[in-house]
mmCIF file of C-alpha atoms in Angstrom:
data_model
loop_
_atom_site.group_PDB
_atom_site.id
_atom_site.type_symbol
_atom_site.label_atom_id
_atom_site.label_comp_id
_atom_site.label_asym_id
_atom_site.label_seq_id
_atom_site.Cartn_x
_atom_site.Cartn_y
_atom_site.Cartn_z
ATOM 1 C CA ASP A 1 0.000 0.000 0.000
ATOM 2 C CA THR A 2 1.685 3.188 -1.188
ATOM 3 C CA GLU A 3 -0.974 5.503 0.148
ATOM 4 C CA VAL A 4 -0.593 8.914 1.721
ATOM 5 C CA THR A 5 -3.957 10.403 2.592
ATOM 6 C CA GLN A 6 -4.631 14.078 3.111
ATOM 7 C CA THR A 7 -7.624 15.978 4.473
ATOM 8 C CA PRO A 8 -9.341 18.166 3.605
ATOM 9 C CA LYS A 9 -9.087 18.029 -0.174
ATOM 10 C CA HIS A 10 -10.272 21.619 -0.488
ATOM 11 C CA LEU A 11 -10.150 24.436 2.047
ATOM 12 C CA VAL A 12 -11.225 28.054 1.799
ATOM 13 C CA MET A 13 -10.203 30.252 4.694
ATOM 14 C CA GLY A 14 -10.166 33.888 5.600
ATOM 15 C CA MET A 15 -7.029 35.725 6.548
ATOM 16 C CA THR A 16 -8.002 35.729 10.229
ATOM 17 C CA ASN A 17 -8.946 32.043 10.405
ATOM 18 C CA LYS A 18 -7.054 29.176 11.994
ATOM 19 C CA LYS A 19 -7.223 25.849 10.206
ATOM 20 C CA SER A 20 -5.201 22.664 9.911
ATOM 21 C CA LEU A 21 -4.229 20.292 7.133
ATOM 22 C CA LYS A 22 -3.843 16.635 8.048
ATOM 23 C CA CYS A 23 -1.807 13.826 6.553
ATOM 24 C CA GLU A 24 -1.581 10.135 7.356
ATOM 25 C CA GLN A 25 0.515 7.253 6.070
ATOM 26 C CA HIS A 26 0.727 3.605 7.111
ATOM 27 C CA MET A 27 3.742 2.521 5.126
ATOM 28 C CA GLY A 28 6.066 2.602 8.118
ATOM 29 C CA HIS A 29 7.902 5.575 6.671
ATOM 30 C CA ARG A 30 9.801 7.636 9.225
ATOM 31 C CA ALA A 31 10.323 10.741 7.051
ATOM 32 C CA MET A 32 7.369 12.990 6.268
ATOM 33 C CA TYR A 33 7.276 16.178 4.244
ATOM 34 C CA TRP A 34 5.183 19.211 3.457
ATOM 35 C CA TYR A 35 5.500 20.696 -0.007
ATOM 36 C CA LYS A 36 3.764 23.737 -1.472
ATOM 37 C CA GLN A 37 2.932 23.855 -5.170
ATOM 38 C CA LYS A 38 1.729 26.838 -7.147
ATOM 39 C CA ALA A 39 0.122 26.446 -10.547
ATOM 40 C CA LYS A 40 2.505 25.347 -13.320
ATOM 41 C CA LYS A 41 5.433 25.224 -10.879
ATOM 42 C CA PRO A 42 7.297 22.332 -9.269
ATOM 43 C CA PRO A 43 6.653 21.416 -5.636
ATOM 44 C CA GLU A 44 8.670 23.470 -3.149
ATOM 45 C CA LEU A 45 9.848 21.832 0.051
ATOM 46 C CA MET A 46 8.576 23.451 3.253
ATOM 47 C CA PHE A 47 9.338 21.046 6.089
ATOM 48 C CA VAL A 48 10.880 17.627 6.682
ATOM 49 C CA TYR A 49 10.259 15.488 9.753
ATOM 50 C CA SER A 50 12.536 12.560 10.426
ATOM 51 C CA TYR A 51 11.641 10.204 13.272
ATOM 52 C CA GLU A 52 8.982 12.696 14.355
ATOM 53 C CA LYS A 53 11.523 15.493 14.783
ATOM 54 C CA LEU A 54 11.665 18.583 12.606
ATOM 55 C CA SER A 55 14.779 18.209 10.476
ATOM 56 C CA ILE A 56 14.345 20.868 7.822
ATOM 57 C CA ASN A 57 12.463 24.155 7.810
ATOM 58 C CA GLU A 58 13.026 25.873 4.492
ATOM 59 C CA SER A 59 12.644 29.390 5.929
ATOM 60 C CA VAL A 60 8.873 29.062 5.977
ATOM 61 C CA PRO A 61 6.918 31.961 7.581
ATOM 62 C CA SER A 62 5.704 31.303 11.103
ATOM 63 C CA ARG A 63 2.080 31.487 9.976
ATOM 64 C CA PHE A 64 2.687 27.869 8.884
ATOM 65 C CA SER A 65 3.272 25.591 11.866
ATOM 66 C CA PRO A 66 3.983 21.895 11.341
ATOM 67 C CA GLU A 67 3.355 19.175 13.870
ATOM 68 C CA CYS A 68 4.156 15.467 13.870
ATOM 69 C CA PRO A 69 2.128 13.812 16.654
ATOM 70 C CA ASN A 70 3.366 10.299 15.833
ATOM 71 C CA SER A 71 5.109 8.309 13.122
ATOM 72 C CA SER A 72 1.957 8.084 10.968
ATOM 73 C CA LEU A 73 0.546 11.588 11.245
ATOM 74 C CA LEU A 74 1.636 15.002 10.069
ATOM 75 C CA ASN A 75 -0.301 18.229 10.489
ATOM 76 C CA LEU A 76 0.156 21.721 9.119
ATOM 77 C CA HIS A 77 -1.456 24.427 11.222
ATOM 78 C CA LEU A 78 -2.414 27.588 9.375
ATOM 79 C CA HIS A 79 -2.972 31.000 10.922
ATOM 80 C CA ALA A 80 -3.196 34.532 9.530
ATOM 81 C CA LEU A 81 -2.462 33.429 5.984
ATOM 82 C CA GLN A 82 -2.219 35.742 3.020
ATOM 83 C CA PRO A 83 -3.928 35.373 -0.374
ATOM 84 C CA GLU A 84 -0.537 34.551 -1.913
ATOM 85 C CA ASP A 85 -0.452 31.435 0.271
ATOM 86 C CA SER A 86 -3.203 29.948 -1.877
ATOM 87 C CA ALA A 87 -1.718 26.799 -3.405
ATOM 88 C CA LEU A 88 -1.781 23.013 -3.445
ATOM 89 C CA TYR A 89 -0.222 21.655 -0.244
ATOM 90 C CA LEU A 90 1.273 18.222 -0.689
ATOM 91 C CA CYS A 91 2.187 15.837 2.071
ATOM 92 C CA ALA A 92 4.715 13.125 1.281
ATOM 93 C CA SER A 93 6.569 10.347 3.011
ATOM 94 C CA SER A 94 9.600 8.148 2.488
ATOM 95 C CA GLN A 95 11.870 5.715 4.207
ATOM 96 C CA VAL A 96 14.856 7.086 6.066
ATOM 97 C CA GLY A 97 18.261 5.850 5.141
ATOM 98 C CA THR A 98 21.596 6.739 3.681
ATOM 99 C CA GLY A 99 23.627 5.575 0.784
ATOM 100 C CA ALA A 100 23.213 5.262 -2.918
ATOM 101 C CA ARG A 101 19.821 3.582 -2.852
ATOM 102 C CA GLY A 102 17.975 6.846 -2.445
ATOM 103 C CA ASN A 103 14.595 7.275 -0.828
ATOM 104 C CA THR A 104 11.486 7.145 -2.979
ATOM 105 C CA ILE A 105 9.077 9.890 -1.993
ATOM 106 C CA TYR A 106 5.348 9.208 -2.202
ATOM 107 C CA PHE A 107 2.962 12.133 -2.439
ATOM 108 C CA GLY A 108 -0.558 12.446 -1.127
ATOM 109 C CA GLU A 109 -3.389 13.837 -3.268
ATOM 110 C CA GLY A 110 -2.898 17.271 -1.797
ATOM 111 C CA SER A 111 -5.051 19.890 -0.147
ATOM 112 C CA TRP A 112 -6.169 22.795 -2.327
ATOM 113 C CA LEU A 113 -6.029 25.912 -0.166
ATOM 114 C CA THR A 114 -7.657 29.204 -1.085
ATOM 115 C CA VAL A 115 -7.117 32.212 1.173
ATOM 116 C CA VAL A 116 -9.690 34.969 0.776
ATOM 117 C CA GLY B 1 23.036 23.665 -3.217
ATOM 118 C CA GLU B 2 21.693 21.467 -5.985
ATOM 119 C CA ASN B 3 20.278 23.088 -9.123
ATOM 120 C CA VAL B 4 18.276 21.075 -11.653
ATOM 121 C CA GLU B 5 17.535 22.450 -15.100
ATOM 122 C CA GLN B 6 14.886 20.841 -17.295
ATOM 123 C CA HIS B 7 14.229 21.223 -21.032
ATOM 124 C CA PRO B 8 12.070 21.754 -22.936
ATOM 125 C CA SER B 9 9.384 23.581 -20.980
ATOM 126 C CA THR B 10 6.718 22.437 -23.439
ATOM 127 C CA LEU B 11 6.691 19.510 -25.833
ATOM 128 C CA SER B 12 4.055 18.706 -28.437
ATOM 129 C CA VAL B 13 4.176 15.308 -30.091
ATOM 130 C CA GLN B 14 1.979 13.331 -32.424
ATOM 131 C CA GLU B 15 0.462 10.191 -31.015
ATOM 132 C CA GLY B 16 2.805 7.298 -31.644
ATOM 133 C CA ASP B 17 5.933 9.429 -31.775
ATOM 134 C CA SER B 18 8.631 9.510 -29.089
ATOM 135 C CA ALA B 19 9.152 12.226 -26.490
ATOM 136 C CA VAL B 20 12.441 13.094 -24.807
ATOM 137 C CA ILE B 21 12.908 15.359 -21.804
ATOM 138 C CA LYS B 22 16.374 16.315 -20.573
ATOM 139 C CA CYS B 23 17.614 17.436 -17.162
ATOM 140 C CA THR B 24 20.990 18.542 -15.900
ATOM 141 C CA TYR B 25 22.091 18.755 -12.280
ATOM 142 C CA SER B 26 24.902 20.632 -10.603
ATOM 143 C CA ASP B 27 25.823 18.636 -7.476
ATOM 144 C CA SER B 28 28.027 15.654 -8.280
ATOM 145 C CA ALA B 29 26.991 14.114 -4.931
ATOM 146 C CA SER B 30 23.425 13.627 -6.186
ATOM 147 C CA ASN B 31 22.766 9.964 -6.776
ATOM 148 C CA TYR B 32 19.003 9.466 -6.979
ATOM 149 C CA PHE B 33 16.955 10.771 -9.914
ATOM 150 C CA PRO B 34 13.179 10.252 -9.978
ATOM 151 C CA TRP B 35 10.706 11.369 -12.606
ATOM 152 C CA TYR B 36 7.189 12.415 -11.653
ATOM 153 C CA LYS B 37 4.131 12.782 -13.860
ATOM 154 C CA GLN B 38 1.463 15.228 -12.771
ATOM 155 C CA GLU B 39 -1.892 15.332 -14.505
ATOM 156 C CA LEU B 40 -4.034 18.414 -14.161
ATOM 157 C CA GLY B 41 -5.419 18.682 -10.636
ATOM 158 C CA LYS B 42 -3.673 15.522 -9.453
ATOM 159 C CA ARG B 43 -0.680 14.673 -7.297
ATOM 160 C CA PRO B 44 2.812 14.099 -8.705
ATOM 161 C CA GLN B 45 3.165 10.372 -9.327
ATOM 162 C CA LEU B 46 6.483 8.590 -9.552
ATOM 163 C CA ILE B 47 6.787 6.954 -12.958
ATOM 164 C CA ILE B 48 10.415 5.845 -12.964
ATOM 165 C CA ASP B 49 13.611 6.488 -11.061
ATOM 166 C CA ILE B 50 17.285 5.746 -11.470
ATOM 167 C CA ARG B 51 20.186 5.536 -9.074
ATOM 168 C CA SER B 52 23.740 6.518 -9.810
ATOM 169 C CA ASN B 53 25.044 2.973 -9.990
ATOM 170 C CA VAL B 54 22.880 2.358 -13.081
ATOM 171 C CA GLY B 55 23.158 3.968 -16.521
ATOM 172 C CA GLU B 56 19.764 3.094 -17.938
ATOM 173 C CA LYS B 57 16.438 1.772 -16.758
ATOM 174 C CA LYS B 58 13.357 0.827 -18.731
ATOM 175 C CA ASP B 59 9.745 0.163 -17.815
ATOM 176 C CA GLN B 60 7.540 -0.660 -20.783
ATOM 177 C CA ARG B 61 7.296 2.537 -22.896
ATOM 178 C CA ILE B 62 9.316 4.630 -20.461
ATOM 179 C CA ALA B 63 13.085 4.705 -20.092
ATOM 180 C CA VAL B 64 15.537 6.872 -18.222
ATOM 181 C CA THR B 65 19.227 7.301 -18.965
ATOM 182 C CA LEU B 66 21.871 8.786 -16.698
ATOM 183 C CA ASN B 67 25.269 10.228 -17.644
ATOM 184 C CA LYS B 68 27.101 10.902 -14.386
ATOM 185 C CA THR B 69 30.136 12.379 -16.079
ATOM 186 C CA ALA B 70 28.099 14.999 -17.894
ATOM 187 C CA LYS B 71 25.631 15.294 -14.991
ATOM 188 C CA HIS B 72 22.534 14.863 -17.056
ATOM 189 C CA PHE B 73 19.646 12.430 -17.225
ATOM 190 C CA SER B 74 16.804 12.017 -19.678
ATOM 191 C CA LEU B 75 13.302 10.590 -19.857
ATOM 192 C CA HIS B 76 12.266 8.792 -23.026
ATOM 193 C CA ILE B 77 8.641 7.949 -23.789
ATOM 194 C CA THR B 78 8.051 5.796 -26.847
ATOM 195 C CA GLU B 79 4.796 5.244 -28.748
ATOM 196 C CA THR B 80 3.164 8.186 -27.005
ATOM 197 C CA GLN B 81 -0.552 8.081 -26.264
ATOM 198 C CA PRO B 82 -3.001 10.878 -25.387
ATOM 199 C CA GLU B 83 -2.963 9.744 -21.749
ATOM 200 C CA ASP B 84 0.737 10.614 -21.612
ATOM 201 C CA SER B 85 -0.299 14.278 -21.753
ATOM 202 C CA ALA B 86 0.765 15.810 -18.410
ATOM 203 C CA VAL B 87 3.493 17.832 -16.739
ATOM 204 C CA TYR B 88 6.651 15.849 -16.108
ATOM 205 C CA PHE B 89 9.134 16.815 -13.399
ATOM 206 C CA CYS B 90 12.647 15.510 -13.023
ATOM 207 C CA ALA B 91 14.323 15.672 -9.627
ATOM 208 C CA ALA B 92 17.605 14.912 -7.917
ATOM 209 C CA SER B 93 18.616 14.069 -4.372
ATOM 210 C CA LYS B 94 21.680 12.964 -2.460
ATOM 211 C CA GLY B 95 21.784 9.577 -0.825
ATOM 212 C CA THR B 96 24.083 11.057 1.791
ATOM 213 C CA ASP B 97 21.028 12.721 3.297
ATOM 214 C CA SER B 98 19.129 10.554 5.716
ATOM 215 C CA TRP B 99 15.978 11.519 3.842
ATOM 216 C CA GLY B 100 15.331 12.291 0.213
ATOM 217 C CA LYS B 101 15.317 16.064 -0.102
ATOM 218 C CA LEU B 102 14.300 16.450 -3.723
ATOM 219 C CA GLN B 103 15.355 19.323 -5.939
ATOM 220 C CA PHE B 104 12.884 19.530 -8.815
ATOM 221 C CA GLY B 105 13.310 20.783 -12.342
ATOM 222 C CA ALA B 106 10.869 23.404 -13.598
ATOM 223 C CA GLY B 107 8.704 20.842 -15.402
ATOM 224 C CA THR B 108 7.811 19.963 -18.989
ATOM 225 C CA GLN B 109 4.255 20.239 -20.293
ATOM 226 C CA VAL B 110 3.788 17.329 -22.690
ATOM 227 C CA VAL B 111 0.859 17.429 -25.113
ATOM 228 C CA VAL B 112 0.151 14.358 -27.216
ATOM 229 C CA THR B 113 -2.147 15.076 -30.124
ATOM 230 C CA PRO B 114 -4.139 12.267 -31.776
#
């Protein structure tokens, strides 16, 4: 099962709202990611969690707050967003390991976020 | 850091013809190169990947080649079909990381016309 599930699929929020995006995987992967994707652009890495600890924060504004409650779940808490934050937010997961074998990254379906 | 360049940005092919997309990377330590296909409104889906200890890999109508010396890799799609129409992204990552931090190319919009 190579499934990463994300909820909600669509979200419209005002600039003063607080909302959360949720992601779940049951592949036993210990690395989980949040990517942001604007139309006609490649995904941009936001955060990486490895063994439930934040390993990479790609200088993301503090209005985005990630959380990894356990090895299967990843949340992205949203607060005081701007219209330019409207995008597709992709969760992904992979194994953790080193060496030449590389780590295949599996993406969820994404959450379409519109900030009004 | 790693920089991945992808060409062309758009590619129109007749059904049945072949399509080739090329990517170059800058970091010689990169050793994992996946290709993702993204249909409109859908997630990026891994279609094929190659690791640096292999020069070529094939899966039915799709093949990827890697030239480590020149630091470039290519996606080849033969006998294209309308359902191959999508945006294709190449990516690179270093196996020295304990996770796969992918650096994506800008993407290629492939349009297959019947």
